[in-house]
Amino acid sequence: AGLTQPPSVSKDLGQTATLTCTGNSNNVGNQGAAWLQQHQGHPPKLLSYRNNNRPSDISERLSASRSGNTASLTITGLQPEDEADYYCSAWDTSLTAWVFGGGTKLTVL
Amino acid sequence: QVQLQESGPGLVKPSQTLSLTCTASGGSISSGDYYWSWIRQPAGKGLEWIGRIYISGSTNYNPSLKSRVTISIDTSKNQVSLMLSSVTAADTAVYYCARVVVPTQGHAFDIWGQGTLVTVSS
């Protein structure tokens, strides 16, 4: 019972991409979601947590939000370095387990 | 800044037990502000949470792996360990150790190790 993410999103350089993550009332709707970025061959990196809190080293071009059971990550002014896999994660209070989305591959054209 | 390093055999035979260690440097794993988790990622696939441990020794495991997983903590060595029994080829993956901030502080995987590839093969 993982989270649902679109497998791929493609956007032009400089454009805005919005990635979505759908869960249920036991995970995203309850605890909010955290977003991770993973470049090929590297470990994931935390981008945001509790819906829209960013670690200090994360660009202000990234913002996160939640509406009901769906979390979103918006990246403005897309750069080549934004091309990566993006995962959402949430604690599931029913499973007492972390669940991940299947990941979205963001391509910057 | 805390750094995490996974270590262990890169090759495990089917039906045997996979054993990995995560060593923290630059900080103590004894802090009550964090959980310590194991996550794995098969080649070309997504992330799968394996389980977590708190400094108290309290654990939670992925329900699909619970019968085969044991996570332990050794504060004297600043290490967290993973054991996964009765492995099959389906357990072949890169295994990551990660720090998880407690819910009152944000509840997210904020620091990750570099990962270690474990292949299950005879």
PDB file of C-alpha atoms in Angstrom:
ATOM      1  CA  ALA A   1       0.000   0.000   0.000  1.00  0.00           C
ATOM      2  CA  GLY A   2       2.432   2.602  -1.249  1.00  0.00           C
ATOM      3  CA  LEU A   3       1.906   6.132  -2.491  1.00  0.00           C
ATOM      4  CA  THR A   4       1.015   6.877  -6.106  1.00  0.00           C
ATOM      5  CA  GLN A   5       3.213   9.063  -8.303  1.00  0.00           C
ATOM      6  CA  PRO A   6       3.181   9.532 -12.086  1.00  0.00           C
ATOM      7  CA  PRO A   7       6.124   7.592 -13.570  1.00  0.00           C
ATOM      8  CA  SER A   8       7.414  10.502 -15.632  1.00  0.00           C
ATOM      9  CA  VAL A   9       7.078  14.236 -16.222  1.00  0.00           C
ATOM     10  CA  SER A  10       8.790  16.222 -18.980  1.00  0.00           C
ATOM     11  CA  LYS A  11       9.117  20.004 -19.041  1.00  0.00           C
ATOM     12  CA  ASP A  12      11.166  22.561 -20.923  1.00  0.00           C
ATOM     13  CA  LEU A  13      14.118  24.395 -19.435  1.00  0.00           C
ATOM     14  CA  GLY A  14      12.914  27.377 -17.398  1.00  0.00           C
ATOM     15  CA  GLN A  15       9.370  26.065 -17.107  1.00  0.00           C
ATOM     16  CA  THR A  16       7.538  24.933 -13.961  1.00  0.00           C
ATOM     17  CA  ALA A  17       6.962  21.297 -13.029  1.00  0.00           C
ATOM     18  CA  THR A  18       4.453  20.068 -10.491  1.00  0.00           C
ATOM     19  CA  LEU A  19       4.840  16.508  -9.236  1.00  0.00           C
ATOM     20  CA  THR A  20       2.030  14.790  -7.368  1.00  0.00           C
ATOM     21  CA  CYS A  21       1.832  12.068  -4.741  1.00  0.00           C
ATOM     22  CA  THR A  22      -1.458  10.488  -3.705  1.00  0.00           C
ATOM     23  CA  GLY A  23      -1.938   8.491  -0.541  1.00  0.00           C
ATOM     24  CA  ASN A  24      -4.771   8.130   1.943  1.00  0.00           C
ATOM     25  CA  SER A  25      -5.984   9.454   5.263  1.00  0.00           C
ATOM     26  CA  ASN A  26      -3.554   7.213   7.162  1.00  0.00           C
ATOM     27  CA  ASN A  27      -0.418   8.627   5.562  1.00  0.00           C
ATOM     28  CA  VAL A  28      -0.316  11.759   3.369  1.00  0.00           C
ATOM     29  CA  GLY A  29      -3.667  12.999   4.653  1.00  0.00           C
ATOM     30  CA  ASN A  30      -2.600  12.498   8.259  1.00  0.00           C
ATOM     31  CA  GLN A  31       1.143  13.037   8.529  1.00  0.00           C
ATOM     32  CA  GLY A  32       1.917  14.990   5.391  1.00  0.00           C
ATOM     33  CA  ALA A  33       4.624  14.010   2.949  1.00  0.00           C
ATOM     34  CA  ALA A  34       8.344  14.459   2.562  1.00  0.00           C
ATOM     35  CA  TRP A  35      10.023  14.724  -0.842  1.00  0.00           C
ATOM     36  CA  LEU A  36      13.346  13.242  -1.896  1.00  0.00           C
ATOM     37  CA  GLN A  37      15.460  13.809  -4.995  1.00  0.00           C
ATOM     38  CA  GLN A  38      17.743  11.133  -6.384  1.00  0.00           C
ATOM     39  CA  HIS A  39      20.247  11.572  -9.160  1.00  0.00           C
ATOM     40  CA  GLN A  40      21.453   8.480 -10.967  1.00  0.00           C
ATOM     41  CA  GLY A  41      24.032   6.599  -8.925  1.00  0.00           C
ATOM     42  CA  HIS A  42      23.565   8.701  -5.805  1.00  0.00           C
ATOM     43  CA  PRO A  43      21.589   8.305  -2.573  1.00  0.00           C
ATOM     44  CA  PRO A  44      18.326  10.225  -2.148  1.00  0.00           C
ATOM     45  CA  LYS A  45      18.438  13.768  -0.785  1.00  0.00           C
ATOM     46  CA  LEU A  46      15.760  15.391   1.356  1.00  0.00           C
ATOM     47  CA  LEU A  47      14.019  18.312  -0.379  1.00  0.00           C
ATOM     48  CA  SER A  48      11.089  19.087   1.884  1.00  0.00           C
ATOM     49  CA  TYR A  49       9.241  17.710   4.879  1.00  0.00           C
ATOM     50  CA  ARG A  50       5.936  18.264   6.674  1.00  0.00           C
ATOM     51  CA  ASN A  51       4.559  19.480   3.360  1.00  0.00           C
ATOM     52  CA  ASN A  52       6.529  22.722   2.917  1.00  0.00           C
ATOM     53  CA  ASN A  53       9.554  22.878   5.150  1.00  0.00           C
ATOM     54  CA  ARG A  54      12.886  22.932   3.317  1.00  0.00           C
ATOM     55  CA  PRO A  55      16.351  22.091   4.618  1.00  0.00           C
ATOM     56  CA  SER A  56      18.559  25.175   4.519  1.00  0.00           C
ATOM     57  CA  ASP A  57      20.553  24.025   1.479  1.00  0.00           C
ATOM     58  CA  ILE A  58      17.524  23.481  -0.769  1.00  0.00           C
ATOM     59  CA  SER A  59      16.691  26.038  -3.434  1.00  0.00           C
ATOM     60  CA  GLU A  60      13.732  28.379  -2.994  1.00  0.00           C
ATOM     61  CA  ARG A  61      12.660  27.296  -6.478  1.00  0.00           C
ATOM     62  CA  LEU A  62      11.179  24.238  -4.776  1.00  0.00           C
ATOM     63  CA  SER A  63       7.958  24.358  -2.815  1.00  0.00           C
ATOM     64  CA  ALA A  64       5.648  21.682  -1.495  1.00  0.00           C
ATOM     65  CA  SER A  65       2.015  21.606  -0.507  1.00  0.00           C
ATOM     66  CA  ARG A  66      -0.776  19.235   0.392  1.00  0.00           C
ATOM     67  CA  SER A  67      -4.480  19.090  -0.351  1.00  0.00           C
ATOM     68  CA  GLY A  68      -6.308  16.288   1.362  1.00  0.00           C
ATOM     69  CA  ASN A  69      -4.566  13.012   0.574  1.00  0.00           C
ATOM     70  CA  THR A  70      -2.441  14.442  -2.249  1.00  0.00           C
ATOM     71  CA  ALA A  71       0.931  16.109  -1.823  1.00  0.00           C
ATOM     72  CA  SER A  72       2.602  18.191  -4.516  1.00  0.00           C
ATOM     73  CA  LEU A  73       6.127  19.375  -5.235  1.00  0.00           C
ATOM     74  CA  THR A  74       6.520  22.398  -7.504  1.00  0.00           C
ATOM     75  CA  ILE A  75       9.827  23.311  -9.103  1.00  0.00           C
ATOM     76  CA  THR A  76      10.011  26.663 -10.865  1.00  0.00           C
ATOM     77  CA  GLY A  77      12.607  27.864 -13.379  1.00  0.00           C
ATOM     78  CA  LEU A  78      13.667  24.323 -14.273  1.00  0.00           C
ATOM     79  CA  GLN A  79      17.408  23.803 -14.594  1.00  0.00           C
ATOM     80  CA  PRO A  80      19.357  20.884 -16.098  1.00  0.00           C
ATOM     81  CA  GLU A  81      20.355  19.768 -12.594  1.00  0.00           C
ATOM     82  CA  ASP A  82      16.696  19.304 -11.679  1.00  0.00           C
ATOM     83  CA  GLU A  83      16.565  16.275 -13.967  1.00  0.00           C
ATOM     84  CA  ALA A  84      16.336  13.390 -11.489  1.00  0.00           C
ATOM     85  CA  ASP A  85      13.982  10.914  -9.849  1.00  0.00           C
ATOM     86  CA  TYR A  86      11.673  12.326  -7.201  1.00  0.00           C
ATOM     87  CA  TYR A  87      10.132  10.251  -4.413  1.00  0.00           C
ATOM     88  CA  CYS A  88       7.493  11.122  -1.868  1.00  0.00           C
ATOM     89  CA  SER A  89       7.387   9.449   1.518  1.00  0.00           C
ATOM     90  CA  ALA A  90       5.005   9.420   4.431  1.00  0.00           C
ATOM     91  CA  TRP A  91       4.538   7.656   7.739  1.00  0.00           C
ATOM     92  CA  ASP A  92       1.470   5.429   7.681  1.00  0.00           C
ATOM     93  CA  THR A  93      -0.236   5.392  11.055  1.00  0.00           C
ATOM     94  CA  SER A  94      -2.277   2.306  10.203  1.00  0.00           C
ATOM     95  CA  LEU A  95       0.676   0.216   9.011  1.00  0.00           C
ATOM     96  CA  THR A  96       3.078   1.828  11.516  1.00  0.00           C
ATOM     97  CA  ALA A  97       5.483   1.910   8.615  1.00  0.00           C
ATOM     98  CA  TRP A  98       7.013   4.347   6.169  1.00  0.00           C
ATOM     99  CA  VAL A  99       5.632   4.186   2.651  1.00  0.00           C
ATOM    100  CA  PHE A 100       7.175   5.548  -0.513  1.00  0.00           C
ATOM    101  CA  GLY A 101       5.803   6.523  -3.866  1.00  0.00           C
ATOM    102  CA  GLY A 102       7.078   4.673  -6.898  1.00  0.00           C
ATOM    103  CA  GLY A 103       8.990   7.752  -8.000  1.00  0.00           C
ATOM    104  CA  THR A 104       8.634  10.278 -10.822  1.00  0.00           C
ATOM    105  CA  LYS A 105      11.379  10.716 -13.384  1.00  0.00           C
ATOM    106  CA  LEU A 106      11.607  14.416 -14.231  1.00  0.00           C
ATOM    107  CA  THR A 107      13.099  15.188 -17.615  1.00  0.00           C
ATOM    108  CA  VAL A 108      14.161  18.751 -18.422  1.00  0.00           C
ATOM    109  CA  LEU A 109      14.055  19.267 -22.166  1.00  0.00           C
TER     110      LEU A 109
ATOM    111  CA  GLN B   1      27.331  16.926  10.272  1.00  0.00           C
ATOM    112  CA  VAL B   2      26.622  13.257  10.778  1.00  0.00           C
ATOM    113  CA  GLN B   3      27.759  10.889   8.037  1.00  0.00           C
ATOM    114  CA  LEU B   4      26.536   7.326   7.601  1.00  0.00           C
ATOM    115  CA  GLN B   5      28.477   4.463   6.041  1.00  0.00           C
ATOM    116  CA  GLU B   6      27.044   1.057   5.226  1.00  0.00           C
ATOM    117  CA  SER B   7      29.278  -1.992   5.185  1.00  0.00           C
ATOM    118  CA  GLY B   8      28.977  -5.728   4.754  1.00  0.00           C
ATOM    119  CA  PRO B   9      29.308  -8.559   2.244  1.00  0.00           C
ATOM    120  CA  GLY B  10      28.435  -7.657  -1.309  1.00  0.00           C
ATOM    121  CA  LEU B  11      27.496 -11.221  -2.179  1.00  0.00           C
ATOM    122  CA  VAL B  12      25.171 -13.490  -0.217  1.00  0.00           C
ATOM    123  CA  LYS B  13      24.053 -16.994  -1.146  1.00  0.00           C
ATOM    124  CA  PRO B  14      20.355 -17.828  -1.454  1.00  0.00           C
ATOM    125  CA  SER B  15      18.717 -18.981   1.794  1.00  0.00           C
ATOM    126  CA  GLN B  16      21.481 -17.392   3.863  1.00  0.00           C
ATOM    127  CA  THR B  17      21.290 -14.290   6.079  1.00  0.00           C
ATOM    128  CA  LEU B  18      22.247 -10.858   4.830  1.00  0.00           C
ATOM    129  CA  SER B  19      24.069  -8.807   7.477  1.00  0.00           C
ATOM    130  CA  LEU B  20      24.902  -5.123   7.126  1.00  0.00           C
ATOM    131  CA  THR B  21      26.225  -2.467   9.469  1.00  0.00           C
ATOM    132  CA  CYS B  22      25.719   1.284   9.377  1.00  0.00           C
ATOM    133  CA  THR B  23      28.377   3.325  11.173  1.00  0.00           C
ATOM    134  CA  ALA B  24      27.706   6.937  12.097  1.00  0.00           C
ATOM    135  CA  SER B  25      30.522   9.461  12.260  1.00  0.00           C
ATOM    136  CA  GLY B  26      30.482  13.118  13.231  1.00  0.00           C
ATOM    137  CA  GLY B  27      27.653  12.611  15.681  1.00  0.00           C
ATOM    138  CA  SER B  28      26.110  10.167  18.124  1.00  0.00           C
ATOM    139  CA  ILE B  29      23.336   7.717  17.321  1.00  0.00           C
ATOM    140  CA  SER B  30      22.290   7.972  20.954  1.00  0.00           C
ATOM    141  CA  SER B  31      20.364  11.205  20.374  1.00  0.00           C
ATOM    142  CA  GLY B  32      16.685  10.953  21.174  1.00  0.00           C
ATOM    143  CA  ASP B  33      15.875  13.227  18.226  1.00  0.00           C
ATOM    144  CA  TYR B  34      16.306  10.484  15.597  1.00  0.00           C
ATOM    145  CA  TYR B  35      15.282   7.074  14.414  1.00  0.00           C
ATOM    146  CA  TRP B  36      17.629   4.993  12.274  1.00  0.00           C
ATOM    147  CA  SER B  37      16.226   3.268   9.230  1.00  0.00           C
ATOM    148  CA  TRP B  38      17.175   0.821   6.534  1.00  0.00           C
ATOM    149  CA  ILE B  39      15.837   1.274   2.991  1.00  0.00           C
ATOM    150  CA  ARG B  40      16.633  -0.715  -0.117  1.00  0.00           C
ATOM    151  CA  GLN B  41      16.436  -0.098  -3.841  1.00  0.00           C
ATOM    152  CA  PRO B  42      16.629  -2.807  -6.515  1.00  0.00           C
ATOM    153  CA  ALA B  43      18.399  -1.733  -9.679  1.00  0.00           C
ATOM    154  CA  GLY B  44      16.194   0.553 -11.749  1.00  0.00           C
ATOM    155  CA  LYS B  45      13.378   0.470  -9.206  1.00  0.00           C
ATOM    156  CA  GLY B  46      12.003   2.559  -6.371  1.00  0.00           C
ATOM    157  CA  LEU B  47      12.699   2.790  -2.666  1.00  0.00           C
ATOM    158  CA  GLU B  48      11.438   0.205  -0.198  1.00  0.00           C
ATOM    159  CA  TRP B  49      11.472   0.858   3.544  1.00  0.00           C
ATOM    160  CA  ILE B  50      12.777  -2.092   5.548  1.00  0.00           C
ATOM    161  CA  GLY B  51      12.495  -0.890   9.130  1.00  0.00           C
ATOM    162  CA  ARG B  52      13.638   1.499  11.825  1.00  0.00           C
ATOM    163  CA  ILE B  53      15.024   1.509  15.350  1.00  0.00           C
ATOM    164  CA  TYR B  54      15.026   4.074  18.122  1.00  0.00           C
ATOM    165  CA  ILE B  55      17.694   4.552  20.770  1.00  0.00           C
ATOM    166  CA  SER B  56      15.420   2.736  23.239  1.00  0.00           C
ATOM    167  CA  GLY B  57      15.670  -0.358  21.051  1.00  0.00           C
ATOM    168  CA  SER B  58      12.075  -0.044  19.886  1.00  0.00           C
ATOM    169  CA  THR B  59      11.634  -1.231  16.301  1.00  0.00           C
ATOM    170  CA  ASN B  60       9.109  -1.100  13.461  1.00  0.00           C
ATOM    171  CA  TYR B  61       9.368  -3.201  10.329  1.00  0.00           C
ATOM    172  CA  ASN B  62       7.860  -3.302   6.858  1.00  0.00           C
ATOM    173  CA  PRO B  63       4.970  -5.758   7.202  1.00  0.00           C
ATOM    174  CA  SER B  64       6.055  -7.560   4.032  1.00  0.00           C
ATOM    175  CA  LEU B  65       9.539  -8.233   5.455  1.00  0.00           C
ATOM    176  CA  LYS B  66       8.806  -8.408   9.162  1.00  0.00           C
ATOM    177  CA  SER B  67       9.220 -12.183   9.509  1.00  0.00           C
ATOM    178  CA  ARG B  68      12.777 -12.028   8.116  1.00  0.00           C
ATOM    179  CA  VAL B  69      14.159  -8.721   9.447  1.00  0.00           C
ATOM    180  CA  THR B  70      16.026  -7.781  12.603  1.00  0.00           C
ATOM    181  CA  ILE B  71      17.432  -4.307  13.227  1.00  0.00           C
ATOM    182  CA  SER B  72      19.639  -3.645  16.228  1.00  0.00           C
ATOM    183  CA  ILE B  73      21.613  -0.742  17.657  1.00  0.00           C
ATOM    184  CA  ASP B  74      25.024  -0.657  19.363  1.00  0.00           C
ATOM    185  CA  THR B  75      25.622   2.710  20.973  1.00  0.00           C
ATOM    186  CA  SER B  76      29.147   1.788  22.083  1.00  0.00           C
ATOM    187  CA  LYS B  77      30.157   1.397  18.446  1.00  0.00           C
ATOM    188  CA  ASN B  78      27.813   4.084  17.092  1.00  0.00           C
ATOM    189  CA  GLN B  79      26.330   1.472  14.782  1.00  0.00           C
ATOM    190  CA  VAL B  80      22.992   0.186  13.560  1.00  0.00           C
ATOM    191  CA  SER B  81      22.772  -3.283  12.071  1.00  0.00           C
ATOM    192  CA  LEU B  82      20.442  -5.085   9.684  1.00  0.00           C
ATOM    193  CA  MET B  83      19.881  -8.805   9.363  1.00  0.00           C
ATOM    194  CA  LEU B  84      17.651 -10.240   6.667  1.00  0.00           C
ATOM    195  CA  SER B  85      17.215 -13.999   6.708  1.00  0.00           C
ATOM    196  CA  SER B  86      16.338 -16.552   4.038  1.00  0.00           C
ATOM    197  CA  VAL B  87      17.351 -14.271   1.197  1.00  0.00           C
ATOM    198  CA  THR B  88      16.466 -14.850  -2.434  1.00  0.00           C
ATOM    199  CA  ALA B  89      17.409 -13.110  -5.671  1.00  0.00           C
ATOM    200  CA  ALA B  90      14.529 -10.711  -5.017  1.00  0.00           C
ATOM    201  CA  ASP B  91      16.540  -9.275  -2.122  1.00  0.00           C
ATOM    202  CA  THR B  92      19.291  -8.088  -4.462  1.00  0.00           C
ATOM    203  CA  ALA B  93      19.415  -4.313  -4.085  1.00  0.00           C
ATOM    204  CA  VAL B  94      21.356  -1.300  -2.927  1.00  0.00           C
ATOM    205  CA  TYR B  95      20.811  -1.066   0.816  1.00  0.00           C
ATOM    206  CA  TYR B  96      20.781   2.374   2.432  1.00  0.00           C
ATOM    207  CA  CYS B  97      21.013   3.440   6.028  1.00  0.00           C
ATOM    208  CA  ALA B  98      19.229   6.709   6.815  1.00  0.00           C
ATOM    209  CA  ARG B  99      18.580   8.983   9.767  1.00  0.00           C
ATOM    210  CA  VAL B 100      14.966   9.918  10.434  1.00  0.00           C
ATOM    211  CA  VAL B 101      14.073  13.030  12.383  1.00  0.00           C
ATOM    212  CA  VAL B 102      11.463  12.354  15.072  1.00  0.00           C
ATOM    213  CA  PRO B 103       7.898  13.542  14.371  1.00  0.00           C
ATOM    214  CA  THR B 104       8.181  16.564  16.664  1.00  0.00           C
ATOM    215  CA  GLN B 105      11.175  17.786  14.657  1.00  0.00           C
ATOM    216  CA  GLY B 106       9.884  17.195  11.144  1.00  0.00           C
ATOM    217  CA  HIS B 107       9.687  13.429  10.621  1.00  0.00           C
ATOM    218  CA  ALA B 108      11.745  12.876   7.489  1.00  0.00           C
ATOM    219  CA  PHE B 109      14.783  11.000   6.167  1.00  0.00           C
ATOM    220  CA  ASP B 110      17.306  13.815   6.456  1.00  0.00           C
ATOM    221  CA  ILE B 111      20.673  12.022   6.136  1.00  0.00           C
ATOM    222  CA  TRP B 112      21.493   9.017   3.959  1.00  0.00           C
ATOM    223  CA  GLY B 113      24.480   6.780   3.608  1.00  0.00           C
ATOM    224  CA  GLN B 114      26.019   6.180   0.192  1.00  0.00           C
ATOM    225  CA  GLY B 115      24.439   2.735   0.013  1.00  0.00           C
ATOM    226  CA  THR B 116      25.923  -0.695  -0.493  1.00  0.00           C
ATOM    227  CA  LEU B 117      25.041  -3.166  -3.222  1.00  0.00           C
ATOM    228  CA  VAL B 118      24.124  -6.630  -2.051  1.00  0.00           C
ATOM    229  CA  THR B 119      23.728  -9.369  -4.639  1.00  0.00           C
ATOM    230  CA  VAL B 120      22.061 -12.653  -3.789  1.00  0.00           C
ATOM    231  CA  SER B 121      23.507 -15.385  -5.949  1.00  0.00           C
ATOM    232  CA  SER B 122      25.033 -18.814  -5.633  1.00  0.00           C
TER     233      SER B 122
END
